[in-house]
CSV table of C-alpha atoms and ligand atoms in Angstrom, one decimal:
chain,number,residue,atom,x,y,z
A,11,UNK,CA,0.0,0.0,0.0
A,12,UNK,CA,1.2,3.8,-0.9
A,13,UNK,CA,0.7,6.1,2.3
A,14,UNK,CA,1.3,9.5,1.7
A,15,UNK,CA,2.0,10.9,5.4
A,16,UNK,CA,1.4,14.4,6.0
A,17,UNK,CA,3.2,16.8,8.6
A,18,UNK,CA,5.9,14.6,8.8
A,19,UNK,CA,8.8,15.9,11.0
A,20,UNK,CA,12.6,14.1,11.2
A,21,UNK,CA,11.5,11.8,14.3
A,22,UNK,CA,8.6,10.3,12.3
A,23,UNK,CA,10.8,9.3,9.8
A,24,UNK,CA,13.3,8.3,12.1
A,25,UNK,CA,10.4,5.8,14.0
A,26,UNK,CA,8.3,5.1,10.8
A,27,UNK,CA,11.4,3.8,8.6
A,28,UNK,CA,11.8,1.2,10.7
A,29,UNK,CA,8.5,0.0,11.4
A,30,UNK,CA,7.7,0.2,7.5
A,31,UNK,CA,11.0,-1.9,6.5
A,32,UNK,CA,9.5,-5.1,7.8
A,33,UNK,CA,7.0,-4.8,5.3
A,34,UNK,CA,5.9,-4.3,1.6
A,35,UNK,CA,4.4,-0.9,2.2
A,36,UNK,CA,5.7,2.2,1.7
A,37,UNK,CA,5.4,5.7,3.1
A,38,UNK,CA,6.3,9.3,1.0
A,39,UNK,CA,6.9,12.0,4.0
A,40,UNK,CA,5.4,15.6,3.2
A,41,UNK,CA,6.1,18.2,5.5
A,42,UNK,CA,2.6,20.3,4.6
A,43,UNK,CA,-0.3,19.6,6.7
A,44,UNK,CA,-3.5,17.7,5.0
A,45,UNK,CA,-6.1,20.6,3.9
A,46,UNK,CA,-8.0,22.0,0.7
A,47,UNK,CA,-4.8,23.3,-0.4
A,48,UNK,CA,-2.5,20.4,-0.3
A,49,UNK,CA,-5.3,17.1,-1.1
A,50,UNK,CA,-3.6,17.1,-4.7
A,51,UNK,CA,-0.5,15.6,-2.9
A,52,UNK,CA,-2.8,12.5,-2.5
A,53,UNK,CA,-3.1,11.8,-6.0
A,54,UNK,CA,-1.7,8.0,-6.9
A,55,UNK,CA,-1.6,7.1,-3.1
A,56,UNK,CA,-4.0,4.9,-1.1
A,57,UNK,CA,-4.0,6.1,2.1
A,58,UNK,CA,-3.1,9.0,4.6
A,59,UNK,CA,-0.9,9.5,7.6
A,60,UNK,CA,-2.1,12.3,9.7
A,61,UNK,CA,-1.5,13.9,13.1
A,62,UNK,CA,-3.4,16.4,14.9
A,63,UNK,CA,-3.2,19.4,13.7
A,64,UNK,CA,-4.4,18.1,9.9
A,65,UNK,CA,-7.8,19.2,10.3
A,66,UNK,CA,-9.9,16.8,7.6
A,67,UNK,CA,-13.3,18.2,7.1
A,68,UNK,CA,-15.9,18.2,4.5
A,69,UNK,CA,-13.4,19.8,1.9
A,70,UNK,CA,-10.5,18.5,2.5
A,71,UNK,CA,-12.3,14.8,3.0
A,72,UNK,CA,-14.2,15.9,-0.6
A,73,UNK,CA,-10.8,16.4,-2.4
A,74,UNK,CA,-8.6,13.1,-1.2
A,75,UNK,CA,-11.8,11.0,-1.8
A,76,UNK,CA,-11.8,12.0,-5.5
A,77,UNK,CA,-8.1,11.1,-5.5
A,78,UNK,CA,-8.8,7.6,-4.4
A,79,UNK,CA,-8.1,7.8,-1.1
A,80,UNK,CA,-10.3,4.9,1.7
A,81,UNK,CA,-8.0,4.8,4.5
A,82,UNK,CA,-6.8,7.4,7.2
A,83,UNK,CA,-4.7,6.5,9.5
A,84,UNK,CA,-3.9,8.8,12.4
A,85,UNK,CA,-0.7,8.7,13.8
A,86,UNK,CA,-2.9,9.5,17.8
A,87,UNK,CA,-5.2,8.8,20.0
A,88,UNK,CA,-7.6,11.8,19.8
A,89,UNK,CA,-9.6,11.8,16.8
A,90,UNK,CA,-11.5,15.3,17.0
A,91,UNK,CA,-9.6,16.7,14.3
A,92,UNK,CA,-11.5,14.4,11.7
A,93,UNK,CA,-15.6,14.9,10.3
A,94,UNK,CA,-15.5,10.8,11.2
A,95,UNK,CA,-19.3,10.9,9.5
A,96,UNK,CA,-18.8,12.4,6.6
A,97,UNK,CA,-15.4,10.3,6.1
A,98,UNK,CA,-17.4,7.3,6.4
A,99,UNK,CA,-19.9,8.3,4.2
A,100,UNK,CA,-17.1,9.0,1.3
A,101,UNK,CA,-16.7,5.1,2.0
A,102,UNK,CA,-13.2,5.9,4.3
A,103,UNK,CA,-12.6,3.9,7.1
A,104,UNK,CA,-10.5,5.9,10.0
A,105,UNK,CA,-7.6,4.0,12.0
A,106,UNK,CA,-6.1,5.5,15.3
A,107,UNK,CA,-3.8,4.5,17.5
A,108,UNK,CA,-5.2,4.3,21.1
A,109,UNK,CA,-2.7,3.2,23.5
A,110,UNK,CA,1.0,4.8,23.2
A,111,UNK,CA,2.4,4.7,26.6
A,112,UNK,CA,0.0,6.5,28.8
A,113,UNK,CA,2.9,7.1,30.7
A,114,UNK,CA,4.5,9.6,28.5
A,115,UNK,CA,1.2,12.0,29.0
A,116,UNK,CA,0.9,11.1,32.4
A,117,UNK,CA,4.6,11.6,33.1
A,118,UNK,CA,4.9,14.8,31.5
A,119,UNK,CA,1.4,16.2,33.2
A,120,UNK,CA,3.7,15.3,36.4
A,121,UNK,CA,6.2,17.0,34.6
A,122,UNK,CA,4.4,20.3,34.8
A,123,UNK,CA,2.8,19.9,38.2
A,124,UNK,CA,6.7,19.8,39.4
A,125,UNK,CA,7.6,22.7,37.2
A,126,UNK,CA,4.8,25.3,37.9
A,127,UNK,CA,5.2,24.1,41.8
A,128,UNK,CA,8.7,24.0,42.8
A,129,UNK,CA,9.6,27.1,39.9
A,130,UNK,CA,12.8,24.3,38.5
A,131,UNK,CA,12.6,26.9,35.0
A,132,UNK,CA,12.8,30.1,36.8
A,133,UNK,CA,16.0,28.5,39.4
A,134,UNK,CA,17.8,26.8,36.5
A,135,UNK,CA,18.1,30.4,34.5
A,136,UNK,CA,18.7,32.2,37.8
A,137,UNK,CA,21.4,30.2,38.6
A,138,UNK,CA,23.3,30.3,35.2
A,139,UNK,CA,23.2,33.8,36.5
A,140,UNK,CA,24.9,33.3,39.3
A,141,UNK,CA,21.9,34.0,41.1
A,142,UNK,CA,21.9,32.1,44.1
A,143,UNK,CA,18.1,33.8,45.8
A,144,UNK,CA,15.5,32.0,46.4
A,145,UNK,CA,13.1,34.9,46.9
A,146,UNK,CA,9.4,34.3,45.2
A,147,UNK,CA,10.4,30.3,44.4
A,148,UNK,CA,8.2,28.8,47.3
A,149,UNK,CA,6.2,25.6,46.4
A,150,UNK,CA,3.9,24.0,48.1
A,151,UNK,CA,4.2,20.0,49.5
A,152,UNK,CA,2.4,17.9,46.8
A,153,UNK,CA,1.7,15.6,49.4
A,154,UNK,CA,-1.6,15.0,51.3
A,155,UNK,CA,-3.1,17.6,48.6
A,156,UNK,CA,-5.8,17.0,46.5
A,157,UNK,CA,-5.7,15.3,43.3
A,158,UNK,CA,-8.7,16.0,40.7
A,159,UNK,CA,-9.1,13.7,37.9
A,160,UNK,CA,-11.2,14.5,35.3
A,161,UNK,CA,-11.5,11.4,33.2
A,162,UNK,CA,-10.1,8.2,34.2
A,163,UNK,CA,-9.0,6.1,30.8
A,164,UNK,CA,-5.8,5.2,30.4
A,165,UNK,CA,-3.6,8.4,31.1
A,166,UNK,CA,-6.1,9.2,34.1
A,167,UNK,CA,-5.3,5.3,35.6
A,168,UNK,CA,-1.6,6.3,34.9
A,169,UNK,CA,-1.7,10.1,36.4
A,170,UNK,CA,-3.7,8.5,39.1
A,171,UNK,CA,-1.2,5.9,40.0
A,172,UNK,CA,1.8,8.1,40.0
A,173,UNK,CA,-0.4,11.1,42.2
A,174,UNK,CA,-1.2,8.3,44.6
A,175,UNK,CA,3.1,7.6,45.3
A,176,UNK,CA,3.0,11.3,46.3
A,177,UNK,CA,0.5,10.9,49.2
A,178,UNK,CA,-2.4,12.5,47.6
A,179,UNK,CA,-6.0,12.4,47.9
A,180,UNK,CA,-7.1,11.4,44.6
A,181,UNK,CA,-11.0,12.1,43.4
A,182,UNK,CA,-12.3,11.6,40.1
A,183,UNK,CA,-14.9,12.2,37.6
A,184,UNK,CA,-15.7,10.3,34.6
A,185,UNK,CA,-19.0,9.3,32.4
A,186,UNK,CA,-17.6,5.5,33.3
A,187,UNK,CA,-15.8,4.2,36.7
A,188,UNK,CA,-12.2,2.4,36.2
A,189,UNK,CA,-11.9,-0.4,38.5
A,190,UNK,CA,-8.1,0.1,37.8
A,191,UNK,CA,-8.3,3.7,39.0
A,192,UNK,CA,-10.4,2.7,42.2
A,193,UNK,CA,-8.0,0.2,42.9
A,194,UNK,CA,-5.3,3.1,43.0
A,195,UNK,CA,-7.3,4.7,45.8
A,196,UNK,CA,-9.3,6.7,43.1
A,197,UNK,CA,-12.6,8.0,45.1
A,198,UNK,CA,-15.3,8.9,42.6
A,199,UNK,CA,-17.4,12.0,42.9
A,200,UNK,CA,-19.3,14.5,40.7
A,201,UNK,CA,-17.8,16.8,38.4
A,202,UNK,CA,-18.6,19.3,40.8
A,203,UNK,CA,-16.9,17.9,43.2
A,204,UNK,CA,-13.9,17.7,42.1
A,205,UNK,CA,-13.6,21.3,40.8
A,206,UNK,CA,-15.0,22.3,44.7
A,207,UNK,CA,-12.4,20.1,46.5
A,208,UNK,CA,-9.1,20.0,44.4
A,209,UNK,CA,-5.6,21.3,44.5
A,210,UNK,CA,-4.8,20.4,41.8
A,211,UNK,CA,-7.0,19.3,38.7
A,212,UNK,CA,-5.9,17.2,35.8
A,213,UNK,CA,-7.6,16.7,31.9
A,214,UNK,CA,-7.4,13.7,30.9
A,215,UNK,CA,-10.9,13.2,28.7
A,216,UNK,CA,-11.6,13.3,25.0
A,217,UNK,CA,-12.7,16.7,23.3
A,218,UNK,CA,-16.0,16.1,21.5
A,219,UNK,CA,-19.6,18.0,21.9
A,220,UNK,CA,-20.2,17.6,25.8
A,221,UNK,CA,-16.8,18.1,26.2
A,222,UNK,CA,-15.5,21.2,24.5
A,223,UNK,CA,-15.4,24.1,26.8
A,224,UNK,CA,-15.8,22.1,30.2
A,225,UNK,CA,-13.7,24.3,32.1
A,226,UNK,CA,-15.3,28.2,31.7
A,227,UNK,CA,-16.3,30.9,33.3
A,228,UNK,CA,-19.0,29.5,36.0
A,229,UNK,CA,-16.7,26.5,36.7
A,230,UNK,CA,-13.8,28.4,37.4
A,231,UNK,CA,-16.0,29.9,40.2
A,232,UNK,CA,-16.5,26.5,42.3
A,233,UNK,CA,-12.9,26.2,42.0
A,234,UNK,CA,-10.5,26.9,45.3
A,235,UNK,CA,-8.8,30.2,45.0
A,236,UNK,CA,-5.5,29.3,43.5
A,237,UNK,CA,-6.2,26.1,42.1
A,238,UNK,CA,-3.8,24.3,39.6
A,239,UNK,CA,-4.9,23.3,36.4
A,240,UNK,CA,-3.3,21.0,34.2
A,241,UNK,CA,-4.3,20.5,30.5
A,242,UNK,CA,-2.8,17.8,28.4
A,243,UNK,CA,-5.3,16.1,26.5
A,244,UNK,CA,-7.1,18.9,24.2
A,245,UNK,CA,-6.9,22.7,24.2
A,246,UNK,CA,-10.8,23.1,23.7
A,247,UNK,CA,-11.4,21.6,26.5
A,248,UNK,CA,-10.8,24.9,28.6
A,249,UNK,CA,-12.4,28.1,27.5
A,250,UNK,CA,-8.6,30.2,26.9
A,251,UNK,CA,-10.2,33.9,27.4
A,252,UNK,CA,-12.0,32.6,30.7
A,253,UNK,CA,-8.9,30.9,31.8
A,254,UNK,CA,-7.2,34.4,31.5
A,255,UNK,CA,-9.9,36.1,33.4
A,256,UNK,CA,-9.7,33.7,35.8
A,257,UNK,CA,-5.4,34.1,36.0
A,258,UNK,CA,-6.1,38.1,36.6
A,259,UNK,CA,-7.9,37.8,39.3
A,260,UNK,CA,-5.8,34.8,41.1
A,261,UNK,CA,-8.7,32.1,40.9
A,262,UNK,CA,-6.7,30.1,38.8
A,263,UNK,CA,-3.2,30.1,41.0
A,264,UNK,CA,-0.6,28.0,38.3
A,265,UNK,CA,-2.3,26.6,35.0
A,266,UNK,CA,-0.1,24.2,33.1
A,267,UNK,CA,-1.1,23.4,29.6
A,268,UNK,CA,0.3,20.8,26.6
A,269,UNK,CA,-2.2,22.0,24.5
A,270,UNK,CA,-3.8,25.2,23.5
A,271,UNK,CA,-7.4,25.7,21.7
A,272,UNK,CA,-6.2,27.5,18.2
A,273,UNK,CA,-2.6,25.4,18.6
A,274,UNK,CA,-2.7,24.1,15.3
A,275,UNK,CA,-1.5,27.8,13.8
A,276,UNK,CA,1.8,27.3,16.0
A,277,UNK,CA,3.0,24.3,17.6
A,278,UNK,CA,5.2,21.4,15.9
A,279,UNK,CA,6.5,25.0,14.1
A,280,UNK,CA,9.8,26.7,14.6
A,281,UNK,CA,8.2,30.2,14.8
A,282,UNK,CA,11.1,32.1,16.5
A,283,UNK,CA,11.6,35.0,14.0
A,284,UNK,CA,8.1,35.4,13.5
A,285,UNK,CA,5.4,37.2,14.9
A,286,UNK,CA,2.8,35.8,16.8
A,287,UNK,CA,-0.6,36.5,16.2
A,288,UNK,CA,-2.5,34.7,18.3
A,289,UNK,CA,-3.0,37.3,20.9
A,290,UNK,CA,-4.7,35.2,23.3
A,291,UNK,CA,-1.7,32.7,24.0
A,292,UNK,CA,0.3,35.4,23.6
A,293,UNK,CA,-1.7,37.2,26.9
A,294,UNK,CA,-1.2,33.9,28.3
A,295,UNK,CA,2.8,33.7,27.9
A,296,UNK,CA,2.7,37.3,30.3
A,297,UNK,CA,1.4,35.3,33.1
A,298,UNK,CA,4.8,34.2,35.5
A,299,UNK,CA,2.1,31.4,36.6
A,300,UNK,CA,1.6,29.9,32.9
A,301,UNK,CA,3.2,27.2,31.6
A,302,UNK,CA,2.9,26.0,28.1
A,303,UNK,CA,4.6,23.2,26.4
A,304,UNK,CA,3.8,22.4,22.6
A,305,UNK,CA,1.8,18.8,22.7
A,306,UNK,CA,4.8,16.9,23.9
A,307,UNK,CA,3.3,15.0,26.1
A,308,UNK,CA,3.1,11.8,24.0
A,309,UNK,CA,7.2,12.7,22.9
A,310,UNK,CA,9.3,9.8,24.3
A,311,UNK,CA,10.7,6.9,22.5
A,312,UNK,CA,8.6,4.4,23.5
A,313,UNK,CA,5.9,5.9,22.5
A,314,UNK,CA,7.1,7.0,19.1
A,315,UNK,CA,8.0,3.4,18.5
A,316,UNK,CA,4.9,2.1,19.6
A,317,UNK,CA,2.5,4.7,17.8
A,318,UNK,CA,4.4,3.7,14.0
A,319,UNK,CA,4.3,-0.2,14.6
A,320,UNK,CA,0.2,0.4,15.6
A,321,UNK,CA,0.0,2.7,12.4
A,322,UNK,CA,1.4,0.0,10.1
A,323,UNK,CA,-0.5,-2.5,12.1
A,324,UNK,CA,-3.5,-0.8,11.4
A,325,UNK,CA,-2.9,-1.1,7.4
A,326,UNK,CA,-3.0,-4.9,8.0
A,327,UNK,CA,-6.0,-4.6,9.7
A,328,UNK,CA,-7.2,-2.7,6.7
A,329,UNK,CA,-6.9,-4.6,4.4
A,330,UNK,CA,-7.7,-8.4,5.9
A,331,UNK,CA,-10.8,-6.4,7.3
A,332,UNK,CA,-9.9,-7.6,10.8
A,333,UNK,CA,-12.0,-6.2,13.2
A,334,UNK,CA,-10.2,-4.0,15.7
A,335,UNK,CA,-10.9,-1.3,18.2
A,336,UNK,CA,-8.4,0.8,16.8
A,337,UNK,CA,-10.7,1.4,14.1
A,338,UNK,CA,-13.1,5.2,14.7
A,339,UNK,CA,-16.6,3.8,14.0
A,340,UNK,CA,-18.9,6.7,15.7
B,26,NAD,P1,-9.2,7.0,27.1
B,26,NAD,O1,-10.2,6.9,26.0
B,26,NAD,O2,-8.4,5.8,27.6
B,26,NAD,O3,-9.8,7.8,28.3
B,26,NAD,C1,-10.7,8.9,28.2
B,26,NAD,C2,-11.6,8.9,29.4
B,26,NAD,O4,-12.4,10.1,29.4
B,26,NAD,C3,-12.5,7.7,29.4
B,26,NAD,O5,-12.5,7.0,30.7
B,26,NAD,C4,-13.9,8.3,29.2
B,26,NAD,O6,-15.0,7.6,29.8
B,26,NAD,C5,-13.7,9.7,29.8
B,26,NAD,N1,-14.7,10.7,29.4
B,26,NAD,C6,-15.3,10.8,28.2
B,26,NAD,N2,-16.2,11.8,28.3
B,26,NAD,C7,-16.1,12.3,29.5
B,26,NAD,C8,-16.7,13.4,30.2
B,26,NAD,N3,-17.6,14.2,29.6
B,26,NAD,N4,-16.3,13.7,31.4
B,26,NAD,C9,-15.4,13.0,32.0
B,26,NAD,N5,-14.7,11.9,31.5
B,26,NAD,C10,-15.1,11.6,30.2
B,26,NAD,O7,-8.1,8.1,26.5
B,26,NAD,P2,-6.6,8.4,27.0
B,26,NAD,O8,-5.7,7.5,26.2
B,26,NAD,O9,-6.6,8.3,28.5
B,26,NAD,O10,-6.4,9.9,26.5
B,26,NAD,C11,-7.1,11.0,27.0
B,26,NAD,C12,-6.9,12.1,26.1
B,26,NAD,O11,-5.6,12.6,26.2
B,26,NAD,C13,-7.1,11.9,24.6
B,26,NAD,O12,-8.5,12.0,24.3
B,26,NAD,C14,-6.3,12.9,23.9
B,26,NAD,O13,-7.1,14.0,23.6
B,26,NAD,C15,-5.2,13.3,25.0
B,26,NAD,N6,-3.9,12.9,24.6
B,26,NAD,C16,-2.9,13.9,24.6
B,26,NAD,C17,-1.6,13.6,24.3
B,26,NAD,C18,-0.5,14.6,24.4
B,26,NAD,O14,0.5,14.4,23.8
B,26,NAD,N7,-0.7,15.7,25.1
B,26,NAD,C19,-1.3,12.3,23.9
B,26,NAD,C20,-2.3,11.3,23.8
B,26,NAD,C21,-3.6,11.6,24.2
């Protein structure tokens, strides 16, 4: 099979060669996203590569139809990004991969708990300074604090079980219970709740219709004064301009975030000697309390490796029509 695999960056190549050498397919990298504009790259191939910021609705799903095109394989988990319905109705069947180590996106949400806490960006510049204060870098014990989970799948049961080796209090919300997340001490409340009673609250659902926005105005309200929120499953999930509000007037006290609503117009990009924009995430660099990484959570080795021998998996799947859950029916 021909894929033609869009946004491709050095470590995909690096990760995909190898998985696609075992086999009889083969891959052509483009650099360009997947939209209106570039669909005429998919003429003579039989399938895309995507990631998430290749946005594939109606026109874009329109164009590489015409050009043959029946499978899409997304090189992720989240699957937001494509118009599933009217991709199936084109006759395309849509392949994601749903389990790349957890841990990565857990880890790194850690990662930014630690960060935003303990200030390790601010005293790693001061020191190559030479200075040696510690004025205004005061953190707070992560232990015997309250953990807030918002969704409870597989990087929630992960987050949860490393929260639970600090000593935390760990409460949850989720449409479904995990029995592997109450069997990491994982108490289950209402969404409420957990905004009312937590530290510290962590995304970890998907971003669809009941989802988008969860976190705006009116919740940021129930919220303690000086909560930490950490965002590293979707950018939509948080209403941005209410976040900001929120920052002003301290409601929000540290807000950590992998992913950003309008990200797709930045990250993955090497922007440095342009402007910028996007005045919202611009607003939100001013804050000393923000931290913003560009949707690496998922970046580590393992999962890299994992997520191309699941994408060439998936082709397999494809075409001996073996029925798999990493295939997007909705
Ligand atoms: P998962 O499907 O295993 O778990 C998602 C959980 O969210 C499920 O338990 C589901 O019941 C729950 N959920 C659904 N709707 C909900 C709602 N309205 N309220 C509360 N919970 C709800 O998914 P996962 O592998 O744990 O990934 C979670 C999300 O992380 C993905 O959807 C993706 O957007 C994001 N992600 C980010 C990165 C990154 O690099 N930052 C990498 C992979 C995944």
């Amino acid at each position: 099979m021909k894929i033609a695999m869009f946004n491709t960056k050095t470590y995909d190549k690096e990760f995909f060669d190898k998985a696609i050498a075992k086999t009889n397919h083969t891959i052509q990298y483009l650099e360009v996203s997947l939209n209106p504009t570039t669909a005429a790259l998919t003429q003579g191939f039989d399938a895309v590569c995507v990631f998430v910021n290749d946005y594939l609705q109606e026109e874009t799903l329109e164009l590489i139809a015409k050009q043959g095109i029946r499978l899409i394989l997304l090189r992720c988990a989240g699957f937001n990004n494509v118009n599933i319905e009217k991709a199936r109705a084109l006759g395309m069947r849509i392949y994601r991969v749903p389990a790349y180590s957890p841990q990565a996106v857990a880890e790194h949400a850690v990662a930014l708990i630690l960060t935003l806490n303990r200030k390790t960006h601010k005293a790693y510049n001061r020191v190559r300074e030479h200075n040696f204060s510690l004025e205004k870098l005061t953190g707070f014990d992560v232990y015997k604090k309250t953990v807030g989970i918002i969704g409870t799948g597989q990087i929630g049961v992960a987050f949860a079980q490393i929260m639970k080796g600090f000593g935390c209090t760990l409460l949850a919300y989720d449409v479904h219970q995990s029995q592997d997340a109450l069997n990491h001490g994982v108490q289950y409340v209402s969404f409420d709740e957990v905004l009312q009673k937590s530290d510290i609250i962590s995304l970890h659902c998907p971003l669809n219709p009941t989802t988008k926005h969860m976190l705006h105005k009116q919740q940021f309200k129930k919220m303690k004064d000086g909560v930490m929120i950490i965002n590293t499953s979707r950018g939509g999930l948080i209403n941005t301009i209410d976040a900001i509000q929120a920052l002003k007037v301290g409601k929000i006290g540290y807000l950590g975030i992998d992913v950003y609503e309008q990200e797709e117009h930045l990250f993955f990009k090497d922007l440095s000697e342009r402007i910028i924009e996007d005045d919202v995430i611009a607003r939100l660099m001013t804050f000393p309390n923000v931290l913003i990484t560009a949707h690496q959570g998922f970046f580590t080795n393992e999962a890299l490796e994992q997520i191309a021998e699941t994408t060439i998996a998936n082709i397999d799947y494809y075409i001996s029509n073996t029925k798999t859950n990493n295939e997007v029916i909705v």
